[in-house]
Short mmCIF file of C-alpha atoms in Angstrom, two decimals:
data_model
loop_
_atom_site.label_atom_id
_atom_site.label_comp_id
_atom_site.label_asym_id
_atom_site.label_seq_id
_atom_site.Cartn_x
_atom_site.Cartn_y
_atom_site.Cartn_z
CA MET A 1 0.28 -0.24 0.00
CA ARG A 2 0.93 3.42 -0.67
CA PRO A 3 2.15 5.61 2.48
CA ARG A 4 -0.83 7.63 2.67
CA THR A 5 -3.04 4.68 2.91
CA TRP A 6 -1.11 3.55 5.54
CA VAL A 7 -1.53 6.90 7.73
CA LEU A 8 -5.33 6.84 7.04
CA LEU A 9 -5.30 3.16 8.10
CA LEU A 10 -3.48 3.89 10.95
CA ALA A 11 -5.70 6.59 12.13
CA ALA A 12 -9.14 4.97 11.57
CA VAL A 13 -8.24 2.30 13.73
CA PHE A 14 -7.39 4.73 15.98
CA ALA A 15 -10.64 6.24 15.49
CA VAL A 16 -12.61 2.97 15.77
CA LEU A 17 -10.90 2.41 19.37
CA GLN A 18 -12.28 6.42 21.13
CA LEU A 19 -15.11 5.08 20.32
CA ALA A 20 -14.69 3.13 23.72
CA ASN A 21 -14.97 6.60 25.17
CA VAL A 22 -17.17 8.57 23.83
CA THR A 23 -18.16 10.30 27.04
CA GLY A 24 -16.79 10.71 30.22
CA ARG A 25 -13.23 12.03 29.27
CA ASP A 26 -14.59 16.10 29.96
CA THR A 27 -13.09 18.64 32.49
CA PRO A 28 -15.02 21.87 34.39
CA ASP A 29 -13.39 23.54 31.65
CA THR A 30 -14.44 21.29 28.90
CA LYS A 31 -18.21 23.53 30.32
CA ASN A 32 -16.86 26.47 29.46
CA TYR A 33 -15.73 25.44 25.78
CA LEU A 34 -18.76 24.21 24.87
CA SER A 35 -21.15 27.60 26.21
CA TYR A 36 -18.30 29.66 24.33
CA ALA A 37 -19.09 27.68 21.08
CA LEU A 38 -22.50 27.25 21.09
CA SER A 39 -23.03 31.31 22.36
CA LEU A 40 -21.13 31.94 19.38
CA ARG A 41 -23.32 29.73 17.13
CA GLY A 42 -26.06 31.97 17.98
CA GLU A 43 -27.35 30.16 21.17
CA SER A 44 -28.14 32.46 24.03
CA LYS A 45 -26.77 32.24 27.66
CA ARG A 46 -29.91 30.74 28.96
CA GLU A 47 -29.61 28.20 25.94
CA ALA A 48 -26.31 27.61 26.28
CA ALA A 49 -26.20 27.10 29.59
CA ALA A 50 -29.05 24.67 29.33
CA VAL A 51 -27.30 21.94 26.76
CA THR A 52 -24.08 23.03 28.34
CA ILE A 53 -25.06 21.48 32.09
CA ASP A 54 -27.26 18.60 29.98
CA TYR A 55 -24.24 17.10 28.73
CA TYR A 56 -21.56 17.73 31.54
CA CYS A 57 -24.00 15.85 33.70
CA ALA A 58 -25.13 13.43 31.11
CA SER A 59 -21.11 12.98 31.52
CA LYS A 60 -20.86 12.33 34.99
CA GLY A 61 -24.20 10.49 35.36
CA ALA A 62 -22.36 7.82 32.69
CA THR A 63 -18.80 7.40 35.02
CA ALA A 64 -20.84 7.08 38.12
CA ARG A 65 -22.56 3.92 36.15
CA ARG A 66 -19.14 3.40 34.78
CA ASP A 67 -17.87 3.55 38.56
CA GLN A 68 -20.78 1.57 40.26
CA SER A 69 -20.29 -1.09 37.74
CA VAL A 70 -16.84 -2.70 38.89
CA ASN A 71 -17.61 -1.59 42.68
CA VAL A 72 -16.94 -4.49 44.83
CA ARG A 73 -19.66 -3.85 47.11
CA ASN A 74 -21.84 -1.91 44.89
CA PHE A 75 -21.66 -3.43 41.83
CA HIS A 76 -25.05 -5.06 41.30
CA GLY A 77 -26.99 -1.98 42.83
CA LYS A 78 -29.65 0.34 40.95
CA ASP A 79 -28.13 2.57 38.29
CA PRO A 80 -27.30 5.47 39.34
CA ALA A 81 -26.71 7.45 36.20
CA ALA A 82 -30.59 9.71 36.66
CA ARG A 83 -29.71 10.57 40.40
CA VAL A 84 -25.57 11.77 39.63
CA ALA A 85 -26.84 13.72 36.47
CA LYS A 86 -29.91 15.02 38.49
CA LYS A 87 -28.24 16.03 41.71
CA CYS A 88 -25.14 17.53 39.03
CA ARG A 89 -27.82 19.73 37.13
CA ALA A 90 -29.18 20.96 39.97
CA ALA A 91 -25.45 22.19 41.40
CA GLN A 92 -24.64 23.33 38.22
CA TRP A 93 -27.46 25.55 37.72
CA ARG A 94 -27.60 27.24 41.41
CA VAL A 95 -24.15 28.19 40.60
CA VAL A 96 -24.94 29.78 37.51
CA ASP A 97 -28.10 31.75 38.63
CA ALA A 98 -26.40 33.12 41.42
CA GLN A 99 -23.00 34.02 39.64
CA GLN A 100 -26.07 35.86 37.56
CA ARG A 101 -27.79 37.44 39.63
CA ALA A 102 -24.32 38.94 41.33
CA GLY A 103 -24.44 40.90 37.83
CA ASN A 104 -22.13 38.30 36.42
CA LYS A 105 -23.89 38.75 33.02
CA GLY A 106 -20.68 39.95 30.54
CA GLY A 107 -18.85 38.04 27.89
CA PHE A 108 -19.76 34.81 25.70
CA ILE A 109 -19.88 31.64 28.54
CA THR A 110 -22.39 31.28 30.76
CA PRO A 111 -20.58 32.12 33.84
CA PHE A 112 -20.12 28.74 36.10
CA MET A 113 -17.39 31.06 38.09
CA SER A 114 -16.28 34.34 39.24
CA GLU A 115 -15.85 36.66 36.02
CA ARG A 116 -12.38 36.90 36.81
CA PHE A 117 -12.31 33.17 36.51
CA MET A 118 -14.03 33.55 33.21
CA ARG A 119 -12.07 35.95 32.07
CA ILE A 120 -9.39 33.61 31.37
CA PHE A 121 -11.53 31.31 29.37
CA GLU A 122 -13.25 34.39 27.08
CA VAL A 123 -9.60 35.07 25.47
CA ARG A 124 -9.24 32.10 24.39
CA PRO A 125 -11.99 31.96 21.17
CA GLY A 126 -9.86 29.89 18.76
CA TYR A 127 -10.54 26.12 20.39
CA PRO A 128 -14.93 27.28 20.39
CA VAL A 129 -14.42 28.73 17.01
CA PHE A 130 -13.35 25.35 16.51
CA LEU A 131 -16.13 23.52 17.84
CA VAL A 132 -18.95 25.01 16.13
CA PRO A 133 -19.18 23.02 12.93
CA PHE A 134 -19.03 19.81 14.85
CA VAL A 135 -21.69 21.02 17.58
CA THR A 136 -23.44 22.09 15.11
CA LEU A 137 -23.56 18.91 12.87
CA LEU A 138 -23.59 16.34 15.50
CA GLY A 139 -24.44 18.35 18.39
CA PRO A 140 -22.31 18.10 22.20
CA VAL A 141 -21.84 14.53 22.75
CA TRP A 142 -20.71 13.58 19.13
CA GLY A 143 -19.25 16.90 18.35
CA LEU A 144 -16.89 17.56 21.04
CA TRP A 145 -15.64 13.69 20.56
CA SER A 146 -15.41 13.79 16.83
CA ALA A 147 -13.51 17.50 17.11
CA SER A 148 -11.11 15.69 19.59
CA VAL A 149 -10.50 12.73 17.14
CA VAL A 150 -9.91 15.01 14.55
CA LEU A 151 -7.41 16.64 16.28
CA THR A 152 -5.91 14.04 17.53
CA VAL A 153 -5.46 11.95 14.12
CA ALA A 154 -4.10 15.80 13.14
CA GLY A 155 -1.35 15.85 15.82
CA GLY A 156 -0.35 11.70 14.67
CA ILE A 157 -0.32 13.24 10.66
CA LEU A 158 1.47 15.97 11.37
CA ALA A 159 4.15 13.62 13.48
CA PHE A 160 4.18 11.33 10.42
CA LEU A 161 4.84 14.42 7.87
CA ILE A 162 7.87 16.14 10.09
CA LEU A 163 9.83 12.80 10.21
CA ARG A 164 9.27 11.82 6.09
CA THR A 165 10.09 15.42 5.21
CA LEU A 166 13.47 15.14 7.34
CA SER A 167 13.74 11.65 4.89
CA VAL A 168 12.88 8.78 7.81
CA SER A 169 11.66 5.37 5.70
CA VAL A 170 7.75 4.82 6.16
CA PRO A 171 7.84 2.06 8.82
CA LEU A 172 9.37 4.66 11.33
CA ALA A 173 7.53 7.11 10.11
CA LEU A 174 4.36 5.53 11.09
CA THR A 175 6.11 4.36 14.03
CA GLY A 176 6.29 8.42 15.30
CA GLN A 177 2.47 8.74 13.86
CA ALA A 178 2.09 5.94 16.41
CA LEU A 179 3.63 7.19 19.42
CA TYR A 180 1.60 10.63 19.42
CA TYR A 181 -1.72 8.28 19.59
CA VAL A 182 -0.15 5.67 22.34
CA LEU A 183 1.71 8.50 24.47
CA PRO A 184 -0.02 10.85 26.76
CA CYS A 185 -0.26 13.51 24.14
CA GLY A 186 -2.99 11.20 22.71
CA THR A 187 -4.27 10.81 25.40
CA THR A 188 -4.59 14.69 26.18
CA ALA A 189 -5.65 15.52 22.89
CA MET A 190 -8.77 13.38 22.61
CA ARG A 191 -9.88 15.39 25.66
CA PRO A 192 -12.28 18.13 24.97
CA MET A 193 -9.81 20.91 25.85
CA THR A 194 -7.95 23.45 23.77
CA GLU A 195 -4.50 21.34 24.47
CA GLY A 196 -5.31 18.65 21.33
CA LEU A 197 -5.52 21.69 19.16
CA MET A 198 -2.30 23.93 20.42
CA MET A 199 -0.76 20.68 20.47
CA ALA A 200 -1.76 20.26 16.45
CA LEU A 201 -0.60 23.96 15.90
CA THR A 202 3.06 23.34 17.52
CA LEU A 203 3.47 20.61 15.60
CA ALA A 204 2.84 22.54 12.89
CA ALA A 205 5.40 25.04 13.45
CA VAL A 206 7.28 22.17 14.12
CA TRP A 207 6.90 20.71 10.88
CA GLY A 208 8.06 24.34 8.89
CA CYS A 209 11.30 23.92 11.12
CA ALA A 210 11.91 20.57 9.40
CA LEU A 211 11.06 21.81 5.74
CA VAL A 212 13.72 25.05 6.54
CA SER A 213 16.21 22.81 7.51
CA GLN A 214 16.28 20.22 4.80
CA GLY A 215 16.98 23.64 2.49
CA ARG A 216 14.34 23.31 0.54
CA ARG A 217 10.45 25.03 0.36
CA THR A 218 11.99 27.26 3.08
CA ARG A 219 8.99 29.75 2.31
CA ALA A 220 6.39 27.48 3.00
CA GLY A 221 8.47 26.42 6.14
CA LEU A 222 8.38 29.76 7.47
CA ALA A 223 4.97 30.82 6.36
CA LEU A 224 4.00 27.44 8.24
CA ILE A 225 5.66 29.07 11.34
CA GLY A 226 4.77 32.38 11.16
CA GLY A 227 0.60 30.91 10.75
CA SER A 228 1.12 28.29 13.59
CA LEU A 229 2.08 31.14 15.81
CA LEU A 230 -0.69 33.35 14.78
CA LEU A 231 -3.33 30.55 15.49
CA LEU A 232 -2.22 29.59 18.77
CA PHE A 233 -2.63 33.49 20.01
CA THR A 234 -6.37 32.82 19.62
CA VAL A 235 -6.17 29.39 21.04
CA LYS A 236 -4.23 29.78 24.23
CA HIS A 237 -1.93 33.23 24.06
CA SER A 238 0.72 32.03 26.53
CA GLN A 239 1.91 28.84 24.65
CA ALA A 240 2.32 31.48 21.58
CA LEU A 241 4.54 33.57 24.13
CA PHE A 242 6.73 30.39 24.84
CA LEU A 243 6.75 29.17 21.36
CA GLY A 244 7.80 32.05 19.87
CA LEU A 245 10.76 32.47 22.68
CA CYS A 246 11.52 28.63 21.99
CA LEU A 247 11.58 29.46 18.23
CA ALA A 248 13.51 32.34 18.51
CA GLY A 249 16.50 31.02 20.72
CA ALA A 250 17.36 27.97 18.77
CA GLY A 251 16.98 29.56 15.25
CA ALA A 252 19.35 32.56 16.79
CA LEU A 253 21.52 29.57 18.21
CA VAL A 254 21.43 27.47 14.71
CA ALA A 255 21.95 30.66 12.93
CA VAL A 256 25.09 31.57 14.61
CA ARG A 257 26.63 28.25 13.53
CA ARG A 258 25.55 27.54 10.36
CA ARG A 259 25.42 31.47 8.82
CA ARG A 260 22.26 30.58 6.48
CA ARG A 261 19.37 33.68 6.44
CA ALA A 262 16.73 31.20 6.97
CA TRP A 263 17.96 30.24 10.32
CA TRP A 264 17.88 33.90 10.98
CA ALA A 265 14.01 34.36 9.74
CA VAL A 266 13.47 31.60 12.29
CA ALA A 267 14.09 33.76 14.83
CA ALA A 268 12.75 36.42 13.91
CA LEU A 269 9.24 35.05 13.36
CA GLY A 270 9.71 33.68 16.56
CA GLY A 271 11.27 36.68 18.54
CA ALA A 272 8.70 38.99 16.72
CA ALA A 273 5.76 36.60 17.64
CA ALA A 274 6.80 36.60 21.65
CA VAL A 275 6.95 40.47 21.48
CA GLY A 276 3.65 40.81 19.44
CA THR A 277 2.23 38.54 21.56
CA LEU A 278 2.90 41.03 24.88
CA LEU A 279 1.80 43.90 22.97
CA LEU A 280 -1.65 42.65 21.68
CA ALA A 281 -2.32 41.07 24.90
CA SER A 282 -1.43 44.02 26.38
CA LEU A 283 -3.91 46.50 24.42
CA LEU A 284 -6.56 43.92 24.55
CA ARG A 285 -6.62 44.15 28.31
CA TYR A 286 -6.14 40.00 28.32
CA PRO A 287 -5.43 38.80 32.29
CA SER A 288 -1.83 39.28 33.27
CA GLN A 289 0.73 37.52 34.74
CA THR A 290 -0.65 38.48 38.07
CA ASP A 291 -3.97 38.05 37.32
CA SER A 292 -2.73 34.51 36.51
CA LEU A 293 -0.67 34.00 39.73
CA GLN A 294 -3.63 35.20 42.30
CA ASP A 295 -5.39 31.94 40.25
CA LEU A 296 -3.21 30.03 41.45
CA LEU A 297 -2.48 30.68 44.91
CA THR A 298 -5.97 31.61 45.49
CA ASP A 299 -7.51 28.50 44.03
CA HIS A 300 -9.21 30.31 41.36
CA TYR A 301 -10.39 33.55 43.29
CA ALA A 302 -12.15 31.49 46.13
CA TYR A 303 -10.04 33.30 48.91
CA PRO A 304 -8.85 36.67 49.08
CA ASP A 305 -6.07 37.93 47.09
CA ARG A 306 -2.52 37.23 48.27
CA THR A 307 -0.60 40.03 48.84
CA ARG A 308 2.92 38.31 49.06
CA LEU A 309 2.32 37.02 45.38
CA TRP A 310 5.64 36.18 43.98
CA PRO A 311 7.38 35.26 47.59
CA GLU A 312 4.80 32.86 47.73
CA PHE A 313 4.61 31.83 44.15
CA LEU A 314 8.87 31.53 44.16
CA HIS A 315 8.18 29.56 47.75
CA LEU A 316 5.49 27.08 45.84
CA GLU A 317 7.66 26.46 42.46
CA ALA A 318 10.67 25.36 44.18
CA ASN A 319 8.26 22.85 46.70
CA PHE A 320 6.26 21.82 42.97
CA TRP A 321 10.11 20.96 41.29
CA LEU A 322 11.26 19.17 44.47
CA GLU A 323 8.10 17.42 44.53
CA TRP A 324 8.25 16.41 41.19
CA THR A 325 11.05 15.43 40.56
CA ARG A 326 10.25 12.95 43.57
CA GLN A 327 7.44 11.34 42.07
CA GLN A 328 9.52 11.15 38.34
CA LEU A 329 12.55 9.05 40.23
CA TRP A 330 9.91 6.90 41.19
CA GLN A 331 8.42 6.43 38.34
CA PRO A 332 11.17 7.24 35.74
CA MET A 333 9.01 6.45 32.57
CA LEU A 334 9.12 10.86 31.05
CA VAL A 335 12.64 10.80 32.01
CA ALA A 336 13.32 7.45 30.12
CA ALA A 337 10.84 8.81 27.16
CA LEU A 338 12.52 12.21 27.10
CA GLY A 339 16.03 11.17 27.20
CA ALA A 340 15.56 8.68 24.28
CA GLY A 341 13.78 11.74 22.46
CA ALA A 342 16.62 13.69 23.20
CA TRP A 343 19.08 11.58 21.49
CA GLY A 344 17.11 10.59 18.27
CA ALA A 345 16.52 15.00 18.09
CA LEU A 346 20.19 15.45 18.37
CA ARG A 347 21.13 12.90 15.70
CA ARG A 348 19.80 15.52 13.67
CA PRO A 349 21.44 18.98 15.75
CA VAL A 350 19.63 21.40 13.34
CA PHE A 351 16.21 19.90 13.25
CA GLY A 352 16.91 18.91 16.68
CA VAL A 353 17.50 21.99 18.27
CA PHE A 354 14.05 23.48 17.07
CA LEU A 355 11.92 20.03 18.07
CA ILE A 356 13.32 20.26 21.92
CA GLY A 357 12.88 24.09 21.80
CA ALA A 358 9.18 23.29 21.48
CA ALA A 359 9.27 20.12 23.52
CA PHE A 360 10.62 22.89 26.13
CA THR A 361 7.90 24.79 26.32
CA GLY A 362 6.02 22.06 28.12
CA ILE A 363 8.33 22.92 31.25
CA LEU A 364 7.65 26.07 30.56
CA THR A 365 4.06 25.97 31.10
CA GLN A 366 4.19 23.98 33.97
CA ALA A 367 6.37 26.22 35.20
CA ALA A 368 3.89 29.00 34.59
CA HIS A 369 1.46 26.67 36.97
CA PRO A 370 3.26 25.03 39.84
CA ASP A 371 0.15 22.77 40.59
CA ILE A 372 0.50 19.22 41.14
CA SER A 373 -3.16 18.38 41.74
CA VAL A 374 -3.79 18.98 37.98
CA TRP A 375 -4.84 15.70 36.06
CA GLY A 376 -2.56 13.60 34.44
CA GLY A 377 0.20 16.21 33.68
CA ARG A 378 -1.85 18.13 31.42
CA LEU A 379 -0.21 21.07 32.01
CA ILE A 380 3.52 19.67 31.23
CA VAL A 381 1.88 17.57 28.18
CA LEU A 382 3.67 19.23 25.07
CA VAL A 383 6.77 17.53 26.36
CA TRP A 384 5.70 14.14 25.39
CA LEU A 385 6.52 15.59 21.47
CA LEU A 386 10.34 15.05 21.88
CA PRO A 387 9.82 11.20 22.06
CA ALA A 388 6.96 11.10 19.86
CA VAL A 389 8.96 13.04 17.14
CA GLY A 390 12.92 11.58 18.68
CA VAL A 391 12.45 8.24 19.48
CA PRO A 392 12.13 7.82 15.53
CA LEU A 393 14.69 9.39 14.56
CA LEU A 394 16.92 7.71 17.53
CA LEU A 395 15.61 3.91 16.20
CA GLU A 396 16.71 5.23 12.47
CA THR A 397 19.96 5.58 13.45
CA VAL A 398 19.78 2.45 14.92
CA VAL A 399 18.41 0.67 11.45
CA ARG A 400 20.36 2.08 9.59
CA GLY A 401 23.64 1.50 11.52
CA LYS A 402 22.50 -2.68 10.98
CA ALA A 403 21.84 -1.98 6.91
CA VAL A 404 25.34 -2.67 6.59
CA VAL A 405 27.01 -5.37 8.10
CA PRO A 406 31.01 -5.95 7.13
CA VAL A 407 32.12 -8.83 6.07
CA PRO A 408 35.37 -9.69 6.70
CA VAL A 409 37.48 -10.16 3.40
CA GLN A 410 38.81 -13.63 3.03
CA ALA A 411 42.15 -14.23 2.05
CA GLN A 412 43.28 -14.65 -1.81
CA GLY A 413 42.58 -18.18 -3.18
CA GLN A 414 40.65 -19.25 0.25
CA GLY A 415 37.13 -19.66 -0.55
CA LEU A 416 35.11 -22.29 2.05
CA ASP A 417 36.26 -25.19 -0.03
CA GLY A 418 39.91 -24.37 1.01
CA GLN A 419 39.24 -23.48 4.39
CA ALA A 420 37.95 -26.65 4.85
CA HIS A 421 40.73 -28.49 3.25
CA SER A 422 43.26 -26.73 5.71
CA MET A 423 41.33 -27.74 8.74
CA ARG A 424 41.29 -31.30 7.46
#
């Protein structure tokens, strides 16, 4: 079969496997994005709230049913789905009604929490805009599921395209696609949140770097980098800032050593994205870094603002990385995967610098939100792009090393018969 057929087959197999969990993937953030998408579609605040709460609470009921079915004490009990969903809906409506009575009626999103907290999601229109056609055509349940499948499949295909651009063999490029699906980056991308779109756009920028590194289609590569950074601003502007900074640093480092205009162009694009993100976020009055830290330290503004903001943040930061390191040494899967990915990336030193830089944005995101309780390492998930692309590059060197096996030169006049004769 042609390579594209294998790519589509692998993507189709992944999509079919995801039918096992159509519901139960949502998080509290999903409510905000779904409500945003419904408002963009033209729904009123009340209508968007009703659809969103029904989706969210039905998912909670389905999860409760699954949990009970394997509960050793109560697996034969009455199905709790309806009771859990009813209780959830009542609780959510109480919160929404209380927020609206308090005057929290602005923006596109149903006020599930305080206005200060909801403002964080209001400045991320990219993902809700992406959801609109899926939710409109398929409804909230299948719309969110299919949107997540499309984004995750796209991320795997981008991993394949990056590796093929670097002239990696088709089987190993397919390995990169499969790794994206089975590693935590694929699992997280399937959650109805911004991470799936964010990782896909980050990989698109990395693909642009791969095109530039090969010295062909440089303009297309630069356009891909610039377009990805621009779209990232609408999805999550902090990622546009972090990726811009990392690409600027990587581009400058490579340009100094390689002395090629294209690398200075990549560095300039990254720097312009970082500076532009800061200026545009300030102009549009997006939540500032101070707002983000207050949100973190007050548990989403549930407690009074901290007066010693930076000392407390730095104290938490030091504690977080100490505990995080302890946990990684206890279960060193991530450390081993990053080591293998970095080893493979550095086998292609020019491209590898950009891949490592893109993955490092996961570290920056986690450092900006040192919260050990966030589900499944979601904040740091971008680091898994390094093994998804880097491990196939490492395997390529192993395969190529075994492709040519040196054969000892035989003495003149001696073949197998001669050796047998001398042994008699």
